[in-house]
Amino acid sequence: MAVTVTVESTPHHPIPSTLWGLMFEDISSGDGGLYAELLKNRAFQKVTPGTSAALSNWAAINGASISVIADTPALSSALPNSLSLVIPSGKTGPVGFSNSGFSGIKVTAGTPYKASFFYRVPSARSLNSPITVSLQSTSGQVFGSATTTLSGSQTSWTKVELTITPSSSASNTNNVLAFTVDGASNSGLTYNFNMFSLFPPTFKGRANGMRPDLAQACRVANSFSQVYDHLCGNFFKALADLKPSFWRFPGGNNLEGDTTETRWIWNETIGPLETRPGRPGTWGYINTDGLGLYEYLLWCEDLDMEPILGVWAGYGLSHTSVPENQLGPYIQEAIDLINFVIGDPAKNSFAARRAALGHPAPFRLQYVEIGNEDFVGSAPSTYPYRWRNFYNTLTATFPHLKYIATSHQNNPVLSPNPKFWDNHVYQTPNWFYQNAHQYDSYPRDGTQFFEGEYAAISVVPSDIWNNRLPYPNIASAVGEAAYMTGLERNSDIVFAAAYAPLIGHTTDNQWTPNLLAHDADTVYFSTSYYVQKMFSVNAGDSYLPSTLPTKGGTLHWSVVRKNSGNQIIIKIANNAVNVESLTFDLPFNTVSSTGTAEVLTGAAAAANNPSNPNAVRPVTSTISTGKSFTYNAPALSFTVIILTAY
């Protein structure tokens, strides 16, 4: 028997403009993912000179001797290590070294790749030696190259910039960027190199910008949209198509670091790349911090996203807290950070640094998150004084901003009482649809909630952390969809929500599942990605009350109105293993006789992955509608119905 859903015509509340967005945290905080840099271990940050590990991703060519050294003079105080190349006697032909990138490098014909590096010559010997920089396969096939000259007696550092435009595309990503000089004419010479870089075209052509992911085959473009697709690629398009309303950064654990010293230090992530020291990440990798504060903020502007900015609040993941009487410098660090984002360049030196980088106008900012997950480890025992000191000082300095607390609500009790809370939940698909009514009973007392991280990560409730899904599947995505109908229903108090994490490499990651998976060649759109997109692009303007779904049941729905076009948008998550029928009674005088239904459905374990990237995709069809109509929701499905009514 069909469930009857009676819809009311009077909106209950407007849909927040920030409801559906993105939480950013991926492997190496952007390195090898969203950040467009193609070379890994490009500046030998935080490695031990003289070790084989320091040469990770670098290889000698034709018998060259390469090593990482602690250099004097160093390129900068931030980058003390260099790659030393010694040309052995008796060598002929090209001699040098190569970098294999992040599990490979995609090479596309006709694409201009911008390469750069710094070098110096420790000996006083005068030289005028060509160096060739080439994109080539691991077997030596050259796709494109550029040559410049290392000239003079170089006892100081010189920067070289050049462009490589391949004449042919590589059939796979088993490619390297090679640097070679003539062995015979350089016999016995030593060269030191540092701060290598290789960038494809970036979104909007931004220097040090975001990865365009040229996943599409090179083609002749006969329209603006084809040019756009070719340059921006699937990675940017994947995120832009979500129409995210906010961007939570610089991530969760990425913000905290393991210790005070390895926290995200914002002013070490801006300015020239050679001044950024990088830092040990929280999952065993090195963060280059090439993707830094300024790049994050420009990205927010480029996608018209509201930044939700995290500030470090005195706690590291090794369960260390800064004593209350020593918080002052870190609170000032947060003040300086916010001034960089929104301050007046004429009145503040940190705002002036922003202006000097090319953005004199303040960036948009209204939400600041104090800490991250201060409900884990020993964080709850110290968060009360950390919250109090950060909140009071920041509020006095920036009274117009909204500050988000990151502990469990009232556990511990915080003073002043937060008006905004960040909740995180990683659970099973069943947990999500059984808790879709979570916020229904919350008091409407002015308190607002941010579902800053959530995902169905496992189907093993007894041990979700050690039995995580490799990729989101239909069961996990539909469970999340059921939960999201509850977030939408309660969006009078839930102002924002973000699936997490956002991005993960298919073979080089510390966490699964992720919303998007990628490798050097391709972006993989998960089932959860499609659910997020279906909610976000169909957010609507106001929530329309309707008959409530059964608590703990497998069938959930939400109804919103979009003023433009007089659209009524109905979202339905059916977590049952059978078809469920719903009859919708609409209170409007005029209702279209047909509408569209976009449906994501499949077997519970069906997932998009490198072996089958398009196993599951939404399908749109025309359905019959009217003032009263019945819809049969497929088993394990998420549906968005759009019709017109007034």
XYZ file of C-alpha atoms in Angstrom:
646
model
C 0.000 0.000 0.000
C 1.279 3.447 -0.917
C 2.378 5.874 1.761
C 0.376 9.099 1.480
C 2.389 12.291 1.785
C 0.378 15.465 2.277
C 2.354 18.579 1.391
C 1.609 22.025 2.847
C 1.733 25.184 0.755
C 3.142 27.544 3.387
C 6.917 27.307 3.743
C 8.242 26.432 7.177
C 11.617 28.110 6.724
C 14.007 29.309 4.036
C 16.768 26.960 2.899
C 20.114 28.395 4.106
C 22.310 29.618 1.271
C 25.175 27.659 2.858
C 23.406 24.315 3.285
C 25.354 22.009 0.944
C 29.113 22.459 0.584
C 32.542 20.867 0.758
C 34.980 19.939 3.506
C 38.505 19.821 2.156
C 41.057 17.326 3.338
C 42.803 14.867 1.058
C 46.152 13.161 0.803
C 48.958 15.637 1.455
C 46.457 18.497 1.777
C 46.106 18.953 -1.944
C 49.474 17.666 -3.147
C 48.922 15.144 -5.910
C 45.212 15.959 -5.943
C 43.426 19.282 -6.244
C 46.704 21.213 -6.298
C 47.983 21.185 -9.876
C 51.692 20.560 -9.174
C 52.753 17.403 -11.033
C 56.103 16.713 -9.319
C 56.362 14.891 -6.009
C 59.090 15.686 -3.472
C 59.862 18.751 -5.545
C 61.827 20.648 -2.875
C 63.046 17.923 -0.487
C 61.057 19.365 2.384
C 61.423 17.744 5.799
C 63.615 14.881 4.526
C 66.922 13.623 5.929
C 69.799 14.476 3.570
C 71.936 11.574 2.437
C 69.214 8.972 2.758
C 67.556 6.991 -0.010
C 64.168 8.131 1.320
C 65.150 11.725 0.607
C 65.330 10.787 -3.101
C 61.761 9.497 -3.170
C 60.333 9.871 -6.701
C 63.731 10.835 -8.156
C 65.920 8.562 -10.282
C 69.328 8.931 -11.957
C 69.673 8.824 -15.739
C 72.629 7.218 -17.540
C 74.831 6.648 -14.510
C 74.553 10.101 -12.973
C 75.279 10.389 -9.265
C 72.439 12.102 -7.384
C 71.901 12.718 -3.683
C 70.044 15.080 -1.397
C 72.375 17.333 0.576
C 72.075 20.001 3.250
C 73.202 22.855 1.047
C 75.299 25.920 1.825
C 74.212 28.409 0.760
C 70.684 27.061 0.836
C 68.085 28.289 -1.585
C 66.266 29.748 1.428
C 65.964 29.191 5.152
C 62.696 27.393 4.382
C 64.325 24.965 1.913
C 67.745 23.914 3.249
C 68.093 20.749 1.151
C 69.112 20.434 -2.501
C 69.542 17.758 -5.144
C 73.217 17.352 -5.997
C 74.000 16.059 -9.500
C 77.545 14.831 -10.158
C 78.481 13.987 -13.741
C 80.941 11.056 -13.635
C 84.015 11.075 -15.876
C 83.784 9.121 -19.078
C 80.047 9.532 -19.565
C 78.638 10.430 -22.973
C 75.149 11.294 -24.085
C 72.354 12.682 -21.883
C 73.080 12.376 -18.164
C 70.842 13.596 -15.362
C 67.762 12.637 -13.367
C 63.967 12.376 -13.513
C 60.869 12.737 -11.342
C 57.990 10.260 -11.594
C 55.272 12.551 -10.236
C 52.359 11.415 -8.121
C 52.105 7.791 -9.307
C 52.698 8.967 -12.854
C 52.294 12.032 -15.061
C 49.602 12.508 -17.700
C 50.977 13.951 -20.938
C 48.589 15.531 -23.448
C 49.611 16.774 -26.873
C 49.321 20.516 -27.441
C 49.098 21.314 -23.744
C 51.638 23.849 -22.457
C 53.335 22.574 -19.287
C 55.201 25.206 -17.289
C 58.417 23.886 -15.770
C 60.786 25.692 -13.433
C 63.723 25.038 -11.126
C 66.553 26.744 -9.262
C 70.195 25.794 -9.748
C 73.715 26.744 -8.785
C 77.176 25.428 -9.638
C 79.325 24.862 -6.535
C 82.613 24.913 -8.499
C 84.055 28.129 -9.867
C 84.442 26.602 -13.305
C 82.944 28.751 -16.017
C 80.389 26.968 -18.165
C 77.818 27.467 -20.823
C 75.959 24.166 -20.821
C 72.587 23.317 -22.353
C 70.102 21.442 -20.174
C 67.126 19.683 -21.683
C 63.911 19.250 -19.740
C 61.605 16.677 -21.280
C 58.358 14.840 -20.694
C 59.033 11.237 -21.600
C 57.899 7.719 -20.912
C 59.766 5.500 -18.489
C 61.079 3.649 -21.553
C 62.544 6.844 -22.991
C 59.982 7.968 -25.586
C 60.064 11.776 -25.639
C 56.704 13.547 -25.986
C 57.994 17.092 -25.691
C 61.041 18.979 -24.478
C 62.578 22.406 -23.983
C 66.215 23.404 -23.702
C 67.858 26.276 -21.871
C 71.406 27.138 -20.885
C 73.100 26.885 -17.512
C 75.570 29.691 -17.881
C 78.367 31.469 -16.084
C 80.100 30.698 -12.821
C 77.024 30.157 -10.748
C 77.908 30.223 -7.061
C 74.514 31.789 -6.286
C 71.030 30.489 -7.063
C 69.388 31.150 -10.442
C 65.775 30.423 -11.396
C 64.951 28.868 -14.757
C 61.473 28.889 -16.288
C 60.458 27.202 -19.526
C 57.434 25.731 -21.291
C 57.114 22.216 -22.692
C 54.385 21.608 -25.276
C 54.266 17.905 -26.189
C 53.760 17.048 -29.840
C 52.168 13.727 -28.964
C 50.123 12.302 -26.100
C 51.210 9.455 -23.866
C 49.112 6.300 -23.966
C 49.343 5.939 -20.181
C 50.723 7.769 -17.151
C 53.990 5.836 -16.830
C 55.897 9.021 -17.582
C 58.542 11.245 -15.997
C 59.972 14.729 -16.220
C 63.656 14.354 -17.118
C 66.546 16.825 -16.722
C 69.667 16.011 -18.758
C 72.964 17.612 -19.742
C 75.651 16.340 -22.101
C 77.846 13.901 -20.192
C 81.077 14.513 -22.116
C 81.132 18.314 -21.890
C 80.052 18.301 -18.255
C 82.435 15.587 -17.075
C 83.280 16.016 -13.392
C 80.901 18.906 -12.866
C 78.508 19.204 -9.922
C 75.189 20.992 -10.108
C 72.829 21.677 -7.216
C 69.096 22.007 -7.858
C 66.038 22.889 -5.797
C 62.369 23.870 -5.979
C 61.401 22.009 -9.118
C 57.915 22.507 -10.483
C 55.738 21.337 -13.362
C 52.259 22.760 -13.874
C 49.669 22.042 -16.542
C 47.196 24.846 -17.330
C 45.320 25.743 -14.144
C 41.777 26.924 -13.609
C 41.488 30.566 -14.652
C 45.204 30.452 -15.400
C 46.035 31.111 -11.773
C 49.702 30.790 -10.931
C 50.233 27.956 -8.462
C 46.618 27.053 -8.990
C 44.262 24.098 -9.014
C 44.608 20.931 -11.081
C 42.578 21.065 -14.278
C 42.771 17.311 -14.825
C 43.015 16.970 -18.579
C 41.160 13.686 -18.426
C 39.464 14.239 -21.766
C 41.249 13.357 -24.971
C 42.726 16.330 -26.782
C 40.312 17.425 -29.453
C 39.529 20.267 -31.795
C 37.284 22.656 -29.935
C 34.419 24.108 -31.954
C 32.618 25.876 -29.138
C 33.337 27.721 -25.914
C 32.051 24.786 -23.888
C 34.541 22.435 -25.527
C 37.407 24.830 -24.838
C 36.200 25.073 -21.245
C 35.956 21.298 -20.872
C 39.388 20.765 -22.394
C 41.139 23.266 -20.162
C 39.216 22.711 -16.954
C 38.721 18.961 -17.225
C 36.758 16.594 -15.056
C 38.332 17.498 -11.712
C 37.281 21.119 -11.678
C 34.058 20.286 -13.451
C 33.266 17.668 -10.810
C 33.503 20.239 -8.038
C 31.910 23.112 -9.948
C 28.974 20.929 -10.984
C 28.231 20.248 -7.329
C 27.455 23.965 -6.959
C 28.972 23.942 -3.463
C 27.906 26.812 -1.256
C 30.848 26.679 1.168
C 34.408 25.384 1.534
C 35.585 24.256 4.971
C 39.368 24.492 5.124
C 42.250 23.900 5.756
C 40.753 20.580 6.768
C 40.314 18.856 10.085
C 43.413 16.978 11.182
C 45.374 18.955 8.608
C 44.688 22.045 10.721
C 45.738 20.462 14.011
C 48.923 18.630 13.129
C 50.403 16.091 15.505
C 52.112 18.734 17.626
C 52.142 22.471 18.145
C 55.154 22.696 15.844
C 53.509 20.730 13.028
C 50.189 22.614 13.083
C 48.977 24.469 9.991
C 50.852 27.790 10.249
C 49.049 30.063 7.843
C 51.812 32.605 7.205
C 54.173 29.799 6.152
C 51.740 28.887 3.352
C 51.721 32.226 1.500
C 54.202 33.992 -0.741
C 56.835 32.502 -3.063
C 57.069 28.716 -3.045
C 60.730 28.831 -2.063
C 59.757 30.486 1.236
C 57.298 27.745 2.255
C 59.011 25.145 4.479
C 56.217 22.569 4.405
C 55.566 20.294 7.370
C 55.024 16.688 8.346
C 51.447 15.663 7.697
C 49.287 13.743 10.132
C 49.209 10.515 8.087
C 52.872 9.928 7.300
C 53.410 12.248 4.356
C 54.948 15.680 3.855
C 52.744 18.676 3.140
C 54.414 21.074 0.727
C 51.894 23.810 1.617
C 52.030 24.802 -2.032
C 48.267 24.886 -1.713
C 48.173 27.595 0.930
C 45.826 30.106 2.464
C 45.810 32.494 -0.488
C 45.142 29.702 -2.981
C 42.285 28.401 -0.812
C 40.690 31.852 -0.736
C 41.000 32.374 -4.479
C 39.426 28.945 -4.985
C 36.477 30.042 -2.850
C 36.039 33.099 -5.048
C 36.377 31.104 -8.244
C 33.567 28.739 -7.264
C 31.541 31.383 -5.395
C 31.825 29.448 -2.127
C 31.495 30.776 1.398
C 34.757 30.087 3.248
C 34.409 28.355 6.617
C 37.847 29.000 8.059
C 39.432 26.884 10.769
C 41.885 28.433 13.234
C 44.301 26.367 15.277
C 43.116 26.341 18.881
C 45.953 24.986 20.967
C 45.589 21.211 20.541
C 47.676 18.637 18.606
C 46.739 15.106 17.657
C 49.438 13.682 19.932
C 47.073 14.766 22.743
C 49.072 17.868 23.639
C 47.371 21.082 24.696
C 48.919 24.500 25.082
C 48.569 25.641 28.736
C 46.095 28.452 29.249
C 48.758 30.959 30.243
C 50.662 30.284 26.989
C 47.800 30.699 24.510
C 48.482 34.368 23.758
C 50.778 33.958 20.729
C 48.437 31.448 19.093
C 45.404 33.660 19.593
C 47.372 36.482 17.997
C 48.229 34.114 15.150
C 44.501 33.616 14.582
C 43.898 37.374 14.687
C 46.638 37.926 12.115
C 45.153 35.192 9.934
C 41.709 36.776 9.960
C 43.217 40.185 9.255
C 44.960 38.703 6.239
C 41.565 37.507 4.997
C 39.383 40.547 5.709
C 41.572 43.328 7.133
C 42.149 46.824 5.742
C 45.544 47.013 3.961
C 45.885 50.631 5.020
C 45.554 49.702 8.686
C 46.982 46.209 9.064
C 50.293 44.765 7.898
C 48.850 41.285 7.309
C 46.054 42.708 5.179
C 48.752 44.638 3.328
C 50.466 41.317 2.548
C 47.217 40.118 0.984
C 47.063 43.278 -1.100
C 50.680 42.809 -2.174
C 49.768 39.349 -3.464
C 47.168 40.938 -5.722
C 43.941 41.070 -3.696
C 43.530 44.458 -2.004
C 39.815 43.906 -1.391
C 38.893 41.715 1.590
C 37.777 38.176 0.939
C 34.340 37.066 2.024
C 34.221 35.591 5.535
C 31.515 35.130 8.151
C 32.251 31.746 9.785
C 35.355 30.886 11.818
C 35.769 27.461 13.400
C 37.805 27.348 16.619
C 39.719 24.051 16.517
C 38.708 20.700 15.093
C 37.084 17.647 16.671
C 37.690 18.756 20.234
C 35.685 15.752 21.353
C 38.514 13.226 20.810
C 41.468 12.178 22.947
C 42.290 14.591 25.747
C 40.894 17.590 23.848
C 37.616 17.821 25.843
C 39.498 18.392 29.112
C 41.218 21.531 27.812
C 38.710 22.843 25.285
C 36.746 24.889 27.856
C 39.662 27.240 28.527
C 40.862 27.158 24.942
C 37.377 27.995 23.624
C 36.922 30.726 26.206
C 40.197 32.484 25.464
C 39.996 32.228 21.692
C 36.309 33.100 21.534
C 36.474 36.102 23.855
C 39.478 37.655 22.143
C 38.339 36.970 18.603
C 34.827 38.225 19.332
C 36.237 41.422 20.809
C 38.420 41.894 17.727
C 35.957 40.763 15.054
C 32.477 41.044 16.606
C 30.655 40.577 13.291
C 31.992 37.060 12.689
C 30.280 33.817 13.729
C 32.357 31.347 15.748
C 31.825 27.594 15.619
C 32.661 25.268 18.524
C 34.061 21.810 17.806
C 33.394 19.751 20.950
C 30.249 17.758 21.627
C 27.420 20.095 22.504
C 27.504 20.852 26.253
C 29.945 18.004 26.847
C 31.972 19.638 28.231
C 29.951 22.748 29.084
C 31.493 25.795 27.414
C 31.336 29.413 28.477
C 30.438 31.633 26.725
C 27.802 29.279 25.363
C 28.420 28.684 21.633
C 25.730 29.624 19.153
C 27.239 27.384 16.462
C 28.384 23.757 16.796
C 30.199 21.428 14.395
C 29.019 17.798 14.490
C 30.900 14.920 12.812
C 29.658 11.412 12.193
C 31.131 8.420 10.331
C 28.832 5.439 10.454
C 27.057 2.656 8.563
C 24.311 3.150 5.963
C 21.782 1.716 8.420
C 22.799 4.216 11.092
C 22.221 7.093 8.705
C 18.703 6.200 7.664
C 17.780 5.225 11.231
C 18.952 8.649 12.440
C 17.392 10.810 9.742
C 15.191 12.367 12.466
C 18.197 13.347 14.624
C 17.545 17.083 14.590
C 13.732 16.958 14.710
C 13.632 17.225 18.499
C 16.424 19.772 18.949
C 15.221 22.971 20.641
C 14.721 26.018 18.459
C 16.564 28.380 20.794
C 18.864 30.138 18.318
C 21.551 27.432 18.334
C 22.768 26.443 14.860
C 24.539 23.290 13.705
C 27.144 22.475 11.102
C 27.363 18.853 9.987
C 31.007 19.434 9.142
C 31.937 15.835 8.334
C 29.719 12.854 7.634
C 29.843 9.710 5.534
C 28.706 6.101 5.537
C 32.101 4.417 5.605
C 31.381 0.791 6.509
C 28.712 -1.880 6.586
C 30.240 -3.510 9.684
C 28.721 -1.690 12.685
C 30.896 -3.519 15.216
C 34.137 -2.150 13.746
C 33.627 0.561 11.164
C 37.200 1.898 11.303
C 38.914 -1.338 10.300
C 36.308 -2.386 7.750
C 35.939 0.731 5.646
C 34.503 0.701 2.152
C 37.087 1.230 -0.596
C 34.579 3.359 -2.546
C 31.078 4.614 -1.736
C 28.406 2.245 -2.981
C 24.664 2.366 -3.498
C 23.893 1.271 0.074
C 26.129 3.950 1.591
C 24.960 6.704 -0.765
C 21.261 6.012 -0.261
C 21.775 5.829 3.518
C 23.425 9.261 3.367
C 20.566 10.536 1.208
C 18.030 9.480 3.849
C 20.027 11.370 6.484
C 20.278 14.406 4.213
C 16.494 14.603 3.885
C 16.511 15.058 7.662
C 19.179 17.758 7.426
C 17.104 19.549 4.791
C 13.944 19.232 6.899
C 15.815 20.727 9.846
C 17.696 23.369 7.911
C 16.152 26.025 10.122
C 18.850 24.955 12.612
C 21.307 23.043 10.367
C 22.998 25.811 8.389
C 25.639 23.726 6.566
C 26.645 20.126 5.871
C 29.575 18.479 4.079
C 30.419 14.931 3.098
C 34.005 14.085 4.060
C 36.656 13.495 2.964
C 36.466 15.079 -0.456
C 39.303 13.588 -2.502
C 41.506 10.510 -2.375
C 44.054 8.942 -4.704
C 43.077 5.475 -5.864
C 46.320 3.812 -4.744
C 48.089 6.342 -2.506
C 45.753 7.231 0.337
C 45.281 6.801 4.064
C 41.494 6.956 4.108
C 38.559 5.487 2.274
C 35.940 6.069 1.070
C 36.183 9.537 -0.520
C 33.644 11.565 -2.457
C 35.950 11.668 -5.499
C 38.750 9.262 -6.323
C 41.497 10.116 -8.780
C 44.813 9.101 -10.231
C 47.208 10.908 -12.553
C 44.825 10.390 -15.453
C 41.212 10.199 -14.336
C 38.628 11.374 -11.818
C 36.132 8.793 -10.560
C 32.647 9.994 -9.594
C 31.288 8.047 -6.641
C 27.682 7.153 -5.859
C 27.898 9.556 -2.915
C 29.093 12.284 -5.287
C 25.903 11.926 -7.299
C 23.756 12.104 -4.157
C 25.561 15.262 -3.044
C 25.108 16.808 -6.479
C 21.415 15.897 -6.648
C 20.829 17.625 -3.307
C 23.010 20.650 -3.962
C 21.779 21.628 -7.419
C 18.202 21.101 -6.214
C 18.493 22.918 -2.892
C 15.447 25.122 -3.422
C 14.562 28.329 -1.609
C 12.221 27.151 1.141
C 11.214 23.961 2.919
C 7.598 22.833 2.624
C 6.251 20.790 5.553
C 4.755 17.426 4.711
C 3.719 14.193 6.373
C 6.721 13.011 8.363
C 8.470 9.757 7.450
C 8.389 6.998 10.049
C 11.260 7.218 12.505
C 13.706 4.397 11.940
C 11.966 3.454 8.711
C 13.543 2.811 5.347
C 11.580 5.435 3.385
C 12.437 9.131 3.714
C 11.505 12.265 1.802
C 11.759 16.034 1.782
C 9.911 18.704 -0.209
C 11.228 22.160 -1.121
C 10.082 25.015 -3.328
C 12.271 26.807 -5.831
C 10.772 30.187 -6.635
C 12.316 30.396 -10.068
C 10.046 28.483 -12.404
C 7.543 27.699 -9.635
C 9.293 24.404 -9.066
C 8.410 21.864 -6.408
C 11.345 19.520 -5.713
C 10.730 16.219 -3.943
C 13.636 14.089 -2.734
C 13.014 10.428 -1.877
C 15.453 7.926 -0.341
C 14.296 4.324 -0.329
C 16.647 2.168 1.736
C 14.436 -0.895 1.450
C 15.243 -3.907 -0.738
C 11.854 -3.613 -2.429
C 9.913 -0.969 -4.352
C 8.029 1.497 -2.145
C 5.018 3.503 -3.374
C 4.278 7.065 -2.304
C 1.216 9.159 -3.146
C 1.842 12.893 -2.983
C -1.111 15.217 -2.363
C -0.173 18.757 -3.371
C -2.142 21.803 -2.165
C -1.649 24.008 -5.236
C -4.288 25.194 -7.696
C -2.228 24.340 -10.747
C 0.187 21.422 -10.957
C 1.948 20.218 -14.092
C 0.789 16.903 -15.477
C 4.344 15.736 -16.001
C 7.636 16.184 -14.218
C 11.124 14.734 -14.240
C 12.539 12.036 -12.007
C 16.306 11.699 -11.620
C 17.050 8.303 -10.077
C 20.212 6.759 -8.662
C 19.745 3.054 -7.960
C 21.486 -0.308 -8.144
C 22.620 -3.291 -6.169
C 23.700 -2.530 -2.599
C 27.403 -3.107 -3.280
C 27.450 -1.407 -6.699
C 30.222 1.211 -6.779
C 32.108 3.347 -9.279
C 35.822 2.523 -9.226
C 38.787 2.362 -11.628
C 37.712 -1.060 -12.876
C 34.182 0.127 -13.611
C 34.055 3.938 -13.361
C 30.489 4.280 -14.641
C 28.851 1.303 -12.983
C 26.167 3.519 -11.437
C 24.936 6.876 -12.683
C 21.675 8.788 -12.229
C 19.076 8.406 -14.978
C 16.453 11.060 -15.713
C 13.026 10.349 -17.177
C 9.616 11.993 -17.529
C 6.908 10.890 -15.117
C 3.208 11.672 -14.670
C 2.409 14.159 -11.925
C -0.587 16.232 -10.839
C -2.289 17.516 -7.702
C -2.203 13.905 -6.528
C 0.174 11.388 -8.027
C 1.836 8.125 -7.064
C 5.514 7.381 -7.479
C 7.088 3.951 -7.145
C 10.536 4.436 -5.626
C 12.884 1.674 -6.784
C 14.586 -0.510 -4.199
C 17.782 1.039 -2.824
C 17.345 4.331 -4.620
C 17.525 8.069 -4.338
C 15.130 10.091 -6.491
C 14.698 13.796 -7.176
C 11.312 14.707 -8.683
C 10.859 18.185 -10.167
C 7.475 19.553 -11.227
C 5.840 22.951 -11.514
C 3.034 24.132 -9.238
C 1.464 27.437 -8.236
